[in-house]
Structure formats: structure tokens, C-alpha cells
CSV table of C-alpha atoms in Angstrom, one decimal:
chain,number,residue,atom,x,y,z
A,250,MET,CA,-17.0,186.8,169.5
A,251,TYR,CA,-14.2,189.4,170.1
A,252,PRO,CA,-15.1,193.1,170.9
A,253,LEU,CA,-14.1,195.7,168.4
A,254,PRO,CA,-11.4,198.2,169.3
A,255,LEU,CA,-12.7,201.7,170.3
A,256,ASP,CA,-11.2,203.4,167.3
A,257,ALA,CA,-12.5,200.9,164.8
A,258,PRO,CA,-15.1,202.2,162.4
A,259,LEU,CA,-18.6,200.9,162.7
A,260,PRO,CA,-19.7,198.4,160.2
A,261,ALA,CA,-21.6,200.0,157.3
A,262,ARG,CA,-25.3,199.3,157.1
A,263,PRO,CA,-26.6,198.2,153.8
A,264,ALA,CA,-28.1,201.1,151.9
A,265,ALA,CA,-31.8,201.1,151.8
A,266,THR,CA,-33.0,200.6,148.3
A,267,ASP,CA,-36.2,202.5,147.5
A,268,PRO,CA,-38.6,200.5,145.3
A,269,GLU,CA,-38.8,201.6,141.8
A,270,PRO,CA,-41.8,203.8,141.2
A,271,GLU,CA,-44.5,202.2,139.2
A,272,PRO,CA,-45.3,203.9,136.0
A,273,PRO,CA,-48.5,205.9,135.9
A,274,CYS,CA,-51.6,204.2,134.5
A,275,SER,CA,-51.5,206.4,131.4
A,276,THR,CA,-48.1,204.9,130.4
A,277,LEU,CA,-49.2,201.2,130.8
A,278,ALA,CA,-49.9,199.5,127.6
A,279,LEU,CA,-50.7,196.0,126.4
A,280,PRO,CA,-47.9,194.2,124.6
A,281,THR,CA,-48.0,194.7,120.9
A,282,ASP,CA,-47.1,191.1,120.3
A,283,LEU,CA,-50.1,189.7,122.2
A,284,PRO,CA,-51.1,187.2,119.5
A,285,THR,CA,-47.5,185.9,119.5
A,286,ASN,CA,-47.6,185.4,123.3
A,287,LEU,CA,-50.9,183.5,123.0
A,288,ARG,CA,-49.4,181.4,120.2
A,289,SER,CA,-46.3,180.6,122.4
A,290,ARG,CA,-48.6,179.3,125.1
A,291,LEU,CA,-50.2,176.7,122.8
A,292,PRO,CA,-48.9,173.1,122.7
A,293,SER,CA,-46.2,172.4,120.3
A,294,GLY,CA,-48.5,170.4,118.1
A,295,LEU,CA,-51.0,173.2,117.7
A,296,ARG,CA,-48.3,175.8,117.5
A,297,ARG,CA,-47.1,174.5,114.1
A,298,LEU,CA,-50.6,174.7,112.7
A,299,VAL,CA,-51.1,178.4,113.8
A,300,PRO,CA,-49.0,180.7,111.6
A,301,ALA,CA,-47.2,183.6,113.2
A,302,ARG,CA,-48.8,187.0,112.7
A,303,SER,CA,-47.2,189.0,109.9
A,304,ALA,CA,-48.1,191.2,107.0
A,305,ALA,CA,-47.7,188.3,104.6
A,306,THR,CA,-50.1,186.2,106.7
A,307,ALA,CA,-52.6,189.0,106.7
A,308,ARG,CA,-52.4,189.4,102.9
A,309,ARG,CA,-52.9,185.6,102.5
A,310,LEU,CA,-55.9,185.7,104.8
A,311,ARG,CA,-57.5,188.6,102.9
A,312,LEU,CA,-56.9,186.9,99.6
A,313,THR,CA,-58.5,183.7,100.9
A,314,LEU,CA,-61.6,185.6,102.1
A,315,THR,CA,-61.7,187.3,98.7
A,316,LEU,CA,-61.6,184.1,96.7
A,317,LEU,CA,-63.8,182.0,99.1
A,318,PRO,CA,-67.2,183.5,97.8
A,319,LEU,CA,-66.1,182.8,94.2
A,320,LEU,CA,-65.3,179.2,95.2
A,321,LEU,CA,-68.6,178.7,96.9
A,322,LEU,CA,-70.4,180.2,93.8
A,323,GLY,CA,-68.6,177.7,91.6
A,324,VAL,CA,-69.5,174.7,93.8
A,325,TRP,CA,-73.2,175.8,94.0
A,326,ALA,CA,-73.4,176.4,90.3
A,327,ALA,CA,-72.0,172.9,89.6
A,328,VAL,CA,-74.4,171.2,92.0
A,329,ASP,CA,-77.6,173.1,90.8
A,330,TRP,CA,-76.6,173.5,87.2
A,331,ARG,CA,-79.7,171.7,85.8
A,332,THR,CA,-82.0,174.3,87.4
A,333,VAL,CA,-80.0,177.2,86.1
A,334,TYR,CA,-79.9,175.8,82.6
A,335,GLY,CA,-83.6,174.8,82.5
A,336,GLY,CA,-84.7,178.2,83.8
A,337,ALA,CA,-82.6,180.1,81.3
A,338,THR,CA,-83.9,177.9,78.4
A,339,ARG,CA,-87.5,178.5,79.3
A,340,LEU,CA,-87.0,182.2,79.7
A,341,VAL,CA,-85.8,182.5,76.1
A,342,SER,CA,-89.4,182.8,74.9
A,343,ALA,CA,-90.3,185.4,77.5
A,344,ASP,CA,-90.9,189.1,76.8
A,345,PRO,CA,-87.5,190.8,77.3
A,346,ARG,CA,-89.1,194.1,78.3
A,347,TRP,CA,-90.9,192.6,81.3
A,348,LEU,CA,-87.8,190.6,82.2
A,349,LEU,CA,-85.9,193.9,82.2
A,350,ALA,CA,-88.6,195.3,84.5
A,351,GLY,CA,-88.0,192.3,86.8
A,352,VAL,CA,-84.2,193.1,86.9
A,353,LEU,CA,-85.1,196.7,87.9
A,354,PHE,CA,-87.3,195.5,90.7
A,355,THR,CA,-84.6,193.1,91.8
A,356,ALA,CA,-82.2,196.0,92.1
A,357,LEU,CA,-84.8,198.0,94.1
A,358,CYS,CA,-84.9,195.1,96.6
A,359,SER,CA,-81.3,196.0,97.7
A,360,VAL,CA,-82.2,199.6,98.0
A,361,ALA,CA,-85.3,198.8,100.2
A,362,ALA,CA,-83.2,196.5,102.4
A,363,ALA,CA,-80.6,199.3,102.7
A,364,PHE,CA,-83.3,201.6,104.0
A,365,VAL,CA,-84.3,199.1,106.6
A,366,ARG,CA,-80.6,198.7,107.7
A,367,GLN,CA,-80.2,202.5,108.0
A,368,GLY,CA,-83.5,202.8,109.9
A,369,ALA,CA,-82.4,200.2,112.4
A,370,VAL,CA,-79.4,202.3,113.7
A,371,PRO,CA,-79.5,205.9,115.0
A,372,GLU,CA,-76.1,206.7,113.4
A,373,ARG,CA,-75.9,207.9,109.7
A,374,LEU,CA,-74.3,205.3,107.5
A,375,PRO,CA,-72.5,206.1,104.2
A,376,PRO,CA,-75.2,205.5,101.5
A,377,GLY,CA,-73.0,204.2,98.8
A,378,GLN,CA,-71.2,201.7,101.0
A,379,LEU,CA,-74.5,200.7,102.6
A,380,ILE,CA,-76.1,199.8,99.3
A,381,ALA,CA,-73.0,198.0,98.1
A,382,THR,CA,-72.8,196.1,101.4
A,383,GLN,CA,-76.5,195.1,101.2
A,384,PHE,CA,-76.1,194.0,97.5
A,385,ALA,CA,-73.1,191.8,98.6
A,386,ALA,CA,-75.1,190.6,101.6
A,387,GLY,CA,-77.8,189.4,99.3
A,388,ALA,CA,-75.3,187.1,97.6
A,389,ALA,CA,-73.9,185.9,101.0
A,390,GLY,CA,-77.4,185.3,102.3
A,391,GLN,CA,-78.1,182.6,99.6
A,392,ALA,CA,-75.3,180.3,101.0
A,393,LEU,CA,-76.5,179.9,104.6
A,394,PRO,CA,-80.0,179.3,106.0
A,395,GLY,CA,-81.9,181.9,108.0
A,396,ASN,CA,-80.1,184.8,106.2
A,397,ILE,CA,-77.1,184.2,108.4
A,398,GLY,CA,-74.6,185.1,105.7
A,399,ALA,CA,-76.2,188.4,105.0
A,400,HIS,CA,-76.3,189.3,108.7
A,401,ALA,CA,-72.6,188.4,109.1
A,402,VAL,CA,-71.7,190.8,106.2
A,403,VAL,CA,-73.8,193.6,107.6
A,404,LEU,CA,-72.4,193.0,111.1
A,405,ARG,CA,-68.9,193.4,109.8
A,406,PHE,CA,-69.9,196.6,108.0
A,407,LEU,CA,-71.5,198.1,111.1
A,408,ARG,CA,-68.5,197.3,113.2
A,409,GLY,CA,-66.3,199.0,110.6
A,410,GLN,CA,-68.4,202.1,111.0
A,411,GLY,CA,-67.6,202.3,114.7
A,412,ILE,CA,-70.9,200.8,116.1
A,413,PRO,CA,-70.3,198.7,119.2
A,414,LEU,CA,-71.0,194.9,118.9
A,415,PRO,CA,-74.0,194.9,121.2
A,416,ARG,CA,-75.7,197.7,119.4
A,417,ALA,CA,-74.8,196.3,116.0
A,418,THR,CA,-76.3,192.9,117.0
A,419,ALA,CA,-79.4,194.7,118.3
A,420,SER,CA,-79.9,196.4,115.0
A,421,LEU,CA,-79.8,193.0,113.3
A,422,ALA,CA,-82.5,191.8,115.7
A,423,LEU,CA,-84.6,194.9,115.0
A,424,TYR,CA,-84.2,194.3,111.2
A,425,SER,CA,-85.3,190.7,111.5
A,426,ALA,CA,-88.3,191.6,113.7
A,427,VAL,CA,-89.6,194.5,111.6
A,428,LYS,CA,-89.7,192.7,108.3
A,429,PRO,CA,-92.3,190.0,109.1
A,430,VAL,CA,-94.4,192.5,111.0
A,431,ALA,CA,-94.4,194.9,108.0
A,432,LYS,CA,-95.2,192.0,105.6
A,433,THR,CA,-98.2,191.0,107.7
A,434,LEU,CA,-99.4,194.6,107.6
A,435,VAL,CA,-99.0,194.6,103.8
A,436,ILE,CA,-101.0,191.4,103.6
A,437,LEU,CA,-103.8,192.8,105.7
A,438,ALA,CA,-103.8,195.9,103.5
A,439,PHE,CA,-104.2,193.8,100.4
A,440,LEU,CA,-107.1,191.9,102.0
A,441,VAL,CA,-108.9,195.1,102.8
A,442,ALA,CA,-108.2,196.8,99.5
A,443,PHE,CA,-108.9,193.9,97.2
A,444,PRO,CA,-111.4,191.6,98.9
A,445,GLY,CA,-113.0,190.3,95.6
A,446,THR,CA,-109.8,189.7,93.6
A,447,LEU,CA,-108.0,187.5,96.2
A,448,LYS,CA,-109.2,184.0,96.6
A,449,VAL,CA,-108.3,183.7,100.3
A,450,THR,CA,-110.5,180.7,101.0
A,451,GLU,CA,-108.6,178.5,98.6
A,452,LEU,CA,-105.3,179.5,100.2
A,453,LEU,CA,-106.2,178.7,103.8
A,454,PRO,CA,-104.6,175.6,105.1
A,455,LYS,CA,-106.6,172.6,106.4
A,456,GLY,CA,-107.1,171.8,110.1
A,457,GLU,CA,-104.3,169.2,110.2
A,458,THR,CA,-101.8,171.7,108.7
A,459,LEU,CA,-102.9,174.4,111.2
A,460,ALA,CA,-102.6,171.9,114.1
A,461,LEU,CA,-99.1,170.9,112.9
A,462,ALA,CA,-97.9,174.5,112.5
A,463,GLY,CA,-99.3,175.3,116.0
A,464,ALA,CA,-97.6,172.3,117.5
A,465,ILE,CA,-94.2,173.3,115.9
A,466,THR,CA,-94.6,176.9,117.1
A,467,GLY,CA,-95.5,175.8,120.6
A,468,VAL,CA,-92.5,173.4,120.9
A,469,SER,CA,-90.1,176.0,119.6
A,470,VAL,CA,-91.3,178.7,122.1
A,471,ALA,CA,-91.2,176.2,124.9
A,472,ALA,CA,-87.7,175.1,124.0
A,473,VAL,CA,-86.4,178.7,123.9
A,474,VAL,CA,-88.0,179.6,127.2
A,475,THR,CA,-86.6,176.5,128.8
A,476,LEU,CA,-83.2,177.2,127.5
A,477,ILE,CA,-83.2,180.7,128.8
A,478,THR,CA,-84.5,179.8,132.2
A,479,THR,CA,-82.3,176.8,132.8
A,480,VAL,CA,-79.0,177.8,131.3
A,481,ARG,CA,-77.7,180.6,133.5
A,482,PRO,CA,-74.8,181.7,131.3
A,483,LEU,CA,-77.2,182.6,128.5
A,484,ARG,CA,-79.5,184.6,130.7
A,485,GLN,CA,-77.3,187.7,131.4
A,486,PRO,CA,-76.2,188.2,127.7
A,487,LEU,CA,-79.8,187.8,126.5
A,488,ILE,CA,-81.1,190.2,129.0
A,489,GLY,CA,-78.4,192.7,128.2
A,490,GLY,CA,-79.0,192.4,124.5
A,491,LEU,CA,-82.7,192.9,125.0
A,492,ARG,CA,-82.1,196.1,127.0
A,493,THR,CA,-79.8,197.4,124.3
A,494,ALA,CA,-82.3,196.5,121.6
A,495,LEU,CA,-85.2,198.2,123.4
A,496,THR,CA,-83.0,201.3,124.0
A,497,ASP,CA,-82.0,201.6,120.3
A,498,THR,CA,-85.6,200.9,119.3
A,499,ARG,CA,-86.9,203.9,121.3
A,500,VAL,CA,-84.1,206.1,119.9
A,501,VAL,CA,-84.9,205.1,116.3
A,502,HIS,CA,-88.6,205.6,116.7
A,503,SER,CA,-88.1,209.0,118.3
A,504,ARG,CA,-86.6,210.2,114.9
A,505,PRO,CA,-89.3,210.3,112.2
A,506,VAL,CA,-86.7,209.9,109.4
A,507,ARG,CA,-85.3,206.7,110.9
A,508,ALA,CA,-88.7,205.3,111.6
A,509,LEU,CA,-89.9,206.0,108.1
A,510,ALA,CA,-86.8,204.4,106.6
A,511,LEU,CA,-87.2,201.3,108.9
A,512,TRP,CA,-90.9,200.6,108.3
A,513,GLY,CA,-91.1,202.0,104.8
A,514,GLY,CA,-88.2,199.9,103.6
A,515,ALA,CA,-89.6,196.8,105.4
A,516,ALA,CA,-92.9,197.2,103.6
A,517,ALA,CA,-91.3,198.0,100.2
A,518,PHE,CA,-89.0,195.0,100.2
A,519,PRO,CA,-91.7,192.2,99.8
A,520,LEU,CA,-93.6,194.4,97.3
A,521,CYS,CA,-90.5,194.6,95.2
A,522,GLN,CA,-90.0,190.9,95.4
A,523,GLY,CA,-93.6,190.3,94.5
A,524,ALA,CA,-93.2,192.7,91.6
A,525,VAL,CA,-90.4,190.5,90.3
A,526,VAL,CA,-92.7,187.5,90.3
A,527,ALA,CA,-95.4,189.6,88.5
A,528,SER,CA,-92.9,190.8,85.9
A,529,VAL,CA,-91.7,187.3,85.1
A,530,GLY,CA,-95.3,186.0,85.1
A,531,THR,CA,-96.4,188.8,82.7
A,532,SER,CA,-93.5,188.1,80.4
A,533,LEU,CA,-94.6,184.4,80.2
A,534,GLY,CA,-98.3,185.2,79.7
A,535,LEU,CA,-99.4,184.0,83.1
A,536,PRO,CA,-103.2,184.5,83.2
A,537,LEU,CA,-103.2,186.3,86.6
A,538,SER,CA,-103.4,190.0,87.5
A,539,TRP,CA,-100.5,191.8,89.2
A,540,ILE,CA,-102.4,192.0,92.4
A,541,GLN,CA,-102.9,188.3,92.5
A,542,MET,CA,-99.2,187.5,91.6
A,543,VAL,CA,-97.9,189.9,94.2
A,544,PHE,CA,-100.2,188.6,96.8
A,545,ALA,CA,-99.3,185.0,95.9
A,546,TYR,CA,-95.7,185.9,96.7
A,547,LEU,CA,-96.6,187.5,100.0
A,548,VAL,CA,-98.5,184.5,101.1
A,549,ALA,CA,-96.0,181.9,99.9
A,550,SER,CA,-93.0,183.7,101.4
A,551,THR,CA,-94.8,184.0,104.8
A,552,ALA,CA,-95.7,180.3,104.7
A,553,ALA,CA,-92.1,179.2,103.7
A,554,GLY,CA,-90.4,181.6,106.1
A,555,ALA,CA,-90.6,179.1,109.0
A,556,VAL,CA,-88.4,176.6,107.1
A,557,PRO,CA,-84.7,177.6,107.5
A,558,ALA,CA,-83.6,176.8,104.0
A,559,PRO,CA,-80.7,178.8,102.3
A,560,GLY,CA,-82.3,181.8,100.6
A,561,GLY,CA,-85.8,180.2,101.0
A,562,LEU,CA,-84.9,177.7,98.3
A,563,GLY,CA,-87.1,174.6,98.1
A,564,PRO,CA,-90.0,175.5,100.5
A,565,MET,CA,-90.4,178.9,99.0
A,566,ASP,CA,-90.5,177.6,95.4
A,567,ALA,CA,-93.1,174.9,96.2
A,568,ALA,CA,-95.3,177.3,98.2
A,569,LEU,CA,-95.2,179.9,95.4
A,570,VAL,CA,-96.1,177.3,92.7
A,571,PHE,CA,-99.0,176.1,94.9
A,572,THR,CA,-100.2,179.6,95.5
A,573,LEU,CA,-100.1,180.6,91.8
A,574,VAL,CA,-102.0,177.3,90.8
A,575,ALA,CA,-104.6,178.0,93.5
A,576,PHE,CA,-105.2,181.4,91.9
A,577,GLY,CA,-105.9,179.6,88.5
A,578,ALA,CA,-102.5,179.6,86.8
A,579,PRO,CA,-101.5,176.5,84.8
A,580,ALA,CA,-99.0,174.4,86.7
A,581,THR,CA,-96.4,174.4,83.9
A,582,VAL,CA,-96.4,178.2,83.5
A,583,ALA,CA,-96.4,178.7,87.2
A,584,THR,CA,-93.4,176.5,87.6
A,585,THR,CA,-91.6,178.4,84.8
A,586,THR,CA,-92.5,181.7,86.5
A,587,VAL,CA,-90.9,180.5,89.8
A,588,ILE,CA,-87.8,179.4,87.9
A,589,GLY,CA,-87.6,182.7,86.2
A,590,TYR,CA,-88.0,184.5,89.5
A,591,ARG,CA,-85.2,182.5,91.0
A,592,VAL,CA,-82.9,183.3,88.0
A,593,LEU,CA,-83.5,187.0,88.4
A,594,THR,CA,-83.3,187.2,92.2
A,595,VAL,CA,-80.7,184.6,92.9
A,596,TRP,CA,-78.5,183.6,90.0
A,597,LEU,CA,-78.4,186.8,88.0
A,598,PRO,CA,-77.2,189.0,91.0
A,599,LEU,CA,-75.1,186.3,92.5
A,600,LEU,CA,-72.0,186.7,90.5
A,601,PRO,CA,-71.9,190.6,90.7
A,602,GLY,CA,-72.9,190.4,94.3
A,603,THR,CA,-70.0,188.0,95.0
A,604,LEU,CA,-67.6,190.3,93.2
A,605,VAL,CA,-68.8,193.3,95.2
A,606,LEU,CA,-68.3,191.2,98.3
A,607,SER,CA,-64.8,190.4,97.4
A,608,ALA,CA,-64.1,194.1,96.5
A,609,LEU,CA,-65.4,195.2,99.9
A,610,VAL,CA,-63.2,192.7,101.6
A,611,ARG,CA,-60.1,193.9,99.7
A,612,ALA,CA,-61.0,197.5,100.4
A,613,LYS,CA,-61.3,196.7,104.1
A,614,VAL,CA,-64.8,197.9,104.3
A,615,LEU,CA,-65.8,194.5,105.7
């Protein structure tokens, strides 16, 4: 290595490059094409099946969701057409005035359910949209067991009103818990008010039936407890959901208006359903009093509630026919009454309820 001459300039040092300042947190934003990025990470085979997000795709999805309830309605009508035709034929000879009263009580069921939904959340919901959503939820609840379809519709509505998902889910749990408690209180009120009119001894199940029901209940409770205690990923969400539900329950019951809507609507709903049965029975000349027919519905719906059939179809019908016959009604007239009750509460509001559901989807309320 040769020395540099004295008059030679020193070699220039590389300029220090300052690192670019990071943008402040307020300017950071998620990429707007996040679904596209996720789609690009999929395997090539799945990527062809997932369409790219666009306005046209959103319109097609909305149209599909709009037409899907109508398609399900057509399939259900085709499968169960004999029941619809037989019930409509037998109802031709019924008194139209009492059938109109049954239609009125059917409409009041949606209003009572809307009161319960409003009472289950502290926020004030728009009354018109709430009743329309509950009417549409009634149609959706007939397609899936356990009223899952109705809960899904109401959950979408609550999320659209700005209620967080944990609190919206907690309101559904409160709704589901209050209704059977209120129905039990109504049954006890009937037993206290009309002890001589109601033949309770003829409705009590036998020892074998009680033992079977107790065994099923015990196994179900044990399975739930075992699942919660052994599966750790389920424990934290369930505990968090329970805390949210308890908090909202305290808030709701601290407001008298919300508590009255919650419990009053929960008590009025089964009474309106029983009034539909009584209206149809009166139109067909069923030799029972209104008290007996309404109480027969309360008992039958309570007994059939443990079977997760769509809309209570099947177990509810059999239990209601059995209860009406136990009160002294002829079997043929009791069967016709149950068919008429199903026509008024299921098939008659199903088409308009499905149309309302499609309209709410198109209007982006759901």
C-alpha cells in the first residue's frame, strides 16, 4: 500500500443516511384491499372458487340472499303441501269472523316479541324496523330448529344498529331465558285463578315419562358442564359472555320501562299464541272454554319445547292434540284446530314474512 501525497485530498466518507421517520400512529391504516390480499394467499385451486371483491359481486350476493328465503319457502311448500291443502280445506267450514280474530292475535305475537327484544337491550331501537324485523324473523325461525333462524335475523339487525356483538349475543340469551320463565309464571297464574276449570290431574305425565324427562335433563346438564370444564378454549368466551349478559341484565332491570317491556312482552306472547288456538277452536265449534284452550296451548308448548324441531312442528302438534283431547274435545275437531292454528301462525304469515325479510336485506337493514 502506497502512502498518499501530502497535498492529496482525503477520501470522502460516505454520507450518513438518516433513517426515514416512521409515520405517526394516526396516519397508519389497514390496506383497503385486505380481502384481495387474503384471496391472493389462498392456493390456486381455491383462488378460482373465491370471486374477487367488487360491486358486481356484492350485488349478486345481496340478490342471492334476497331470493334464498323464497326458494326455501317453495321447497318447504312442495314437501308439506298435503298438510297445507288439508288444513285449508277443513277451515272452509269454519266461522270467518273467529278466523279473522285469530289472524289479529297472530299479528299481535310479532308485536309482543318485539317488546321482548326491545326490553333485552338498554338502547332504544327504531320501532318500525324492530317490528318488521321480528315479523321477518318469525318466518326465518320456521326453517331451522331452536329458533336459530329468528335469532340470526335479529342479531344482524342489532349489529346494524351499532350494538357490539357480545352485547347483541347477550340480549339473545336474555330473550331466550326470559320467555320460558314468564310462561311458567303464566301457567302458575292460571292454576291459581282457575283451579276448578283446569283438569290438571289428567295432564300430568306418568312416572316413566317423568323419569325419562329427568334423565334427559340430567344428561344434558352434565354434558354441558363437562364440555365447559374440559375444553379450555370454550371457557373464556363463555365466562366473558356470561359477564356481559349479567351486566346488561342489571342495566335493563334498573330501567322500569325496559323491564316492563321485557317481562310484559314475554308473558303476552304465549297468551297471544293461545288466543289463536282458542279463536280457531271457537270457529270450528270446539266444546271447550277459552281458558281451557289457552291453557292447553301453554302446557303443550312447554312440553314440546324440549324437542328442537323447526318451529315446534311435529312434537308441538301432537302435544296440543293430546292436551285438547284430555280436556274433552273430540279427536277429529282437535286435530282440525291444530291444523288451523298452524295455517294461521306458520303458513299464512310465511309468505309476507319472507317478502319482508327480502326487503330488509335489500334495504341493508339486515
